[in-house]
Amino acid sequence: DTAVSQTPKYLVTQMGNDKSIKCEQNLGHDTMYWYKQDSKKFLKIMFSYNNKELIINETVPNRFSPKSPDKAHLNLHINSLELGDSAVYFCASSPLGTGELFFGEGSRLTVL
Amino acid sequence: GNSVTQMEGPVTLSEEAFLTINCTYTATGYPSLFWYVQYPGEGLQLLLKATKADDKGSNKGFEATYRKETTSFHLEKGSVQVSDSAVYFCALSAGGGSQGNLIFGKGTKLSVKP
């Protein structure tokens, strides 16, 4: 069983489109995250949810909107995609209070 | 602010060579420190961690010691294998481990040749 799973793994789309990436974790963790990894492998946190509530919202364009229907799911919706949004997006989860993250395999988004 | 600086890669070693990847940090308070590893095409995995000064984290032959006096958390392995080829990330949690807002270094790519 995959602990943190994201879909789709690859996404190629045109500028201006809207797309979503889904994430699910079966570890029973309270906290979930979205991280963005750029072409140079630099990782930066975008959002964090604890038990469906937003707790971290870094400086991210408001075209990016996370949604957590329950504590096992955290989806990322992106409106009006731009070339600079091309990256690998990682979902992660962690038990509360540990700082230890469990990552999904990533979703590679390519905007043409 | 809080930050992590790790040595630039790529690092290329022969099998059985000794590995050191340097990591230093800037933080207020007492952060927890982590090393994560990313194998090709995969997500990051926790390799080891240390939550207080002088703690040594270890896993799979890798070690790192939390040195508060030098604000460092260098990763070492005595004898690397081809299967250790990956990107290694040093990270800190400024909330002392209470939050997952990890601040990552830029990653160091390791290539081990047979």
XYZ file of C-alpha atoms in Angstrom:
226
model
C 0.000 0.000 0.000
C 1.352 3.396 -0.978
C 1.485 5.657 2.093
C 1.226 9.014 0.304
C -0.094 8.847 -3.224
C -0.486 11.638 -5.727
C -2.188 11.749 -9.096
C -1.402 12.384 -11.802
C 2.302 11.623 -11.856
C 2.801 13.588 -15.059
C 0.792 16.499 -16.373
C 1.460 18.400 -19.598
C -0.799 21.316 -20.379
C -1.039 24.659 -22.133
C -0.626 28.080 -20.594
C -3.874 29.483 -19.294
C -5.437 26.128 -18.462
C -6.668 25.060 -15.030
C -5.462 21.799 -13.521
C -5.664 19.841 -10.277
C -3.361 17.442 -8.483
C -4.787 15.070 -5.899
C -3.106 13.667 -2.825
C -4.150 10.999 -0.365
C -2.378 9.566 2.660
C -3.279 6.382 4.515
C -0.922 6.913 7.454
C -3.476 8.515 9.732
C -1.432 11.724 9.949
C -3.062 14.980 10.952
C -0.893 17.280 8.869
C -0.432 17.469 5.095
C 1.678 19.697 2.877
C 2.367 20.792 -0.649
C 5.949 21.478 -1.662
C 7.245 22.759 -4.997
C 10.567 21.535 -6.399
C 12.037 23.591 -9.209
C 14.343 22.493 -11.992
C 17.384 22.975 -9.751
C 15.888 20.637 -7.145
C 15.168 23.464 -4.714
C 12.252 22.601 -2.428
C 9.918 25.176 -1.005
C 6.807 24.740 1.095
C 3.601 26.099 -0.367
C 0.825 25.082 2.020
C 0.248 23.098 5.162
C -3.033 21.798 6.543
C -3.635 20.363 9.977
C -6.804 18.325 10.289
C -8.384 20.108 7.306
C -7.413 23.598 8.487
C -4.880 25.772 6.692
C -1.923 26.523 8.956
C 0.836 27.549 6.566
C 0.322 29.578 3.439
C 3.602 30.788 2.044
C 3.884 33.504 -0.546
C 2.172 31.681 -3.361
C 0.088 33.293 -6.119
C -3.613 33.077 -5.391
C -3.965 31.071 -8.610
C -2.973 28.162 -6.371
C -5.770 26.961 -4.129
C -5.469 23.966 -1.825
C -8.513 22.054 -0.667
C -8.711 19.481 2.089
C -12.029 17.615 2.088
C -10.844 15.474 5.008
C -7.610 14.956 6.864
C -6.508 12.165 4.539
C -6.764 14.262 1.376
C -5.170 17.488 0.231
C -5.711 18.574 -3.349
C -4.047 21.401 -5.217
C -5.891 23.361 -7.865
C -4.035 25.760 -10.146
C -5.813 28.350 -12.265
C -4.494 30.131 -15.343
C -1.289 28.122 -15.548
C 1.918 29.961 -16.419
C 5.233 28.738 -17.795
C 6.877 29.352 -14.413
C 4.524 26.892 -12.760
C 6.416 24.051 -14.422
C 7.910 22.050 -11.574
C 7.516 18.882 -9.566
C 4.885 19.216 -6.863
C 5.229 17.005 -3.817
C 2.556 16.178 -1.334
C 3.663 15.121 2.144
C 2.169 14.242 5.489
C 3.474 14.090 9.010
C 2.395 13.042 12.466
C 1.701 16.077 14.609
C 4.718 17.256 16.543
C 7.506 15.341 14.825
C 8.593 17.378 11.851
C 9.169 14.084 10.037
C 7.633 14.218 6.581
C 6.472 11.352 4.408
C 6.504 12.365 0.766
C 4.561 11.210 -2.238
C 6.367 10.419 -5.480
C 5.699 13.828 -6.955
C 3.642 15.197 -9.822
C 5.656 16.652 -12.680
C 3.783 19.572 -14.218
C 4.926 20.915 -17.574
C 3.298 24.058 -18.899
C 3.811 24.703 -22.608
C 15.677 34.203 9.286
C 16.151 30.468 9.320
C 18.204 28.920 6.555
C 20.195 25.870 5.571
C 23.360 25.878 3.492
C 24.803 22.698 2.088
C 27.733 22.051 -0.175
C 27.245 22.428 -3.867
C 27.226 19.304 -5.932
C 27.517 17.217 -7.819
C 29.762 14.947 -5.799
C 31.229 12.004 -7.664
C 32.897 9.182 -5.742
C 34.124 5.688 -6.401
C 32.485 2.784 -4.616
C 33.788 2.285 -1.054
C 35.025 5.884 -0.801
C 34.327 8.025 2.268
C 31.523 10.541 1.953
C 31.047 13.894 3.642
C 28.329 16.341 2.674
C 28.561 19.551 4.643
C 25.501 21.276 6.063
C 25.335 24.400 8.211
C 22.279 26.195 9.464
C 21.044 29.493 10.815
C 18.137 29.395 13.216
C 16.737 31.000 16.300
C 16.102 28.714 19.213
C 16.742 25.006 19.041
C 15.778 23.498 15.708
C 15.516 19.829 14.854
C 17.783 18.780 11.991
C 17.156 16.248 9.252
C 18.742 14.613 6.252
C 16.416 13.505 3.488
C 17.374 11.471 0.420
C 15.730 11.559 -3.004
C 16.430 8.644 -5.320
C 15.880 9.230 -9.051
C 12.219 9.573 -9.928
C 11.043 9.294 -6.335
C 9.907 11.506 -3.505
C 12.082 12.408 -0.556
C 12.597 9.937 2.269
C 13.810 10.703 5.742
C 17.342 9.354 6.148
C 18.126 10.444 9.700
C 17.404 13.160 12.212
C 18.615 14.750 15.440
C 16.493 16.817 17.758
C 19.009 18.338 20.185
C 22.636 19.344 20.440
C 25.183 16.491 20.386
C 22.583 13.989 19.199
C 23.838 11.671 16.487
C 21.387 10.449 13.873
C 22.250 7.291 11.982
C 20.678 5.036 9.384
C 21.902 2.717 6.595
C 25.525 3.457 7.447
C 25.016 7.230 7.280
C 25.652 9.425 10.325
C 25.313 13.073 11.247
C 25.950 14.825 14.552
C 24.084 17.939 15.675
C 26.837 20.454 16.504
C 25.393 23.560 18.063
C 28.764 25.260 18.528
C 29.460 25.147 14.806
C 25.784 25.143 13.725
C 26.484 22.126 11.565
C 24.964 18.755 10.731
C 27.396 17.149 8.281
C 26.418 13.852 6.672
C 29.035 11.086 6.565
C 29.307 7.517 5.373
C 32.405 5.403 5.620
C 31.986 3.387 2.438
C 29.511 4.429 -0.237
C 27.806 2.095 -2.676
C 26.455 2.648 -6.173
C 22.970 2.386 -4.686
C 23.657 5.507 -2.587
C 23.550 7.640 -5.742
C 20.816 10.186 -5.047
C 20.203 13.794 -4.066
C 20.666 14.520 -0.368
C 18.853 17.359 1.385
C 19.675 18.851 4.751
C 16.696 20.444 6.504
C 15.692 22.106 9.722
C 12.441 22.456 11.564
C 12.503 25.694 13.456
C 9.571 24.678 15.603
C 11.765 22.110 17.306
C 9.989 19.395 15.400
C 6.549 20.649 16.273
C 5.816 21.766 12.762
C 6.545 20.265 9.393
C 7.511 23.565 7.865
C 10.912 22.194 7.015
C 13.430 24.548 5.505
C 15.533 22.634 3.019
C 19.001 23.194 1.687
C 19.434 23.193 -2.075
C 20.363 19.527 -2.238
C 23.621 17.793 -3.095
C 23.665 15.258 -5.887
C 25.844 12.241 -5.194
C 26.979 9.910 -7.962
C 28.851 6.750 -6.987
C 30.773 4.949 -9.733
C 31.554 1.223 -9.609
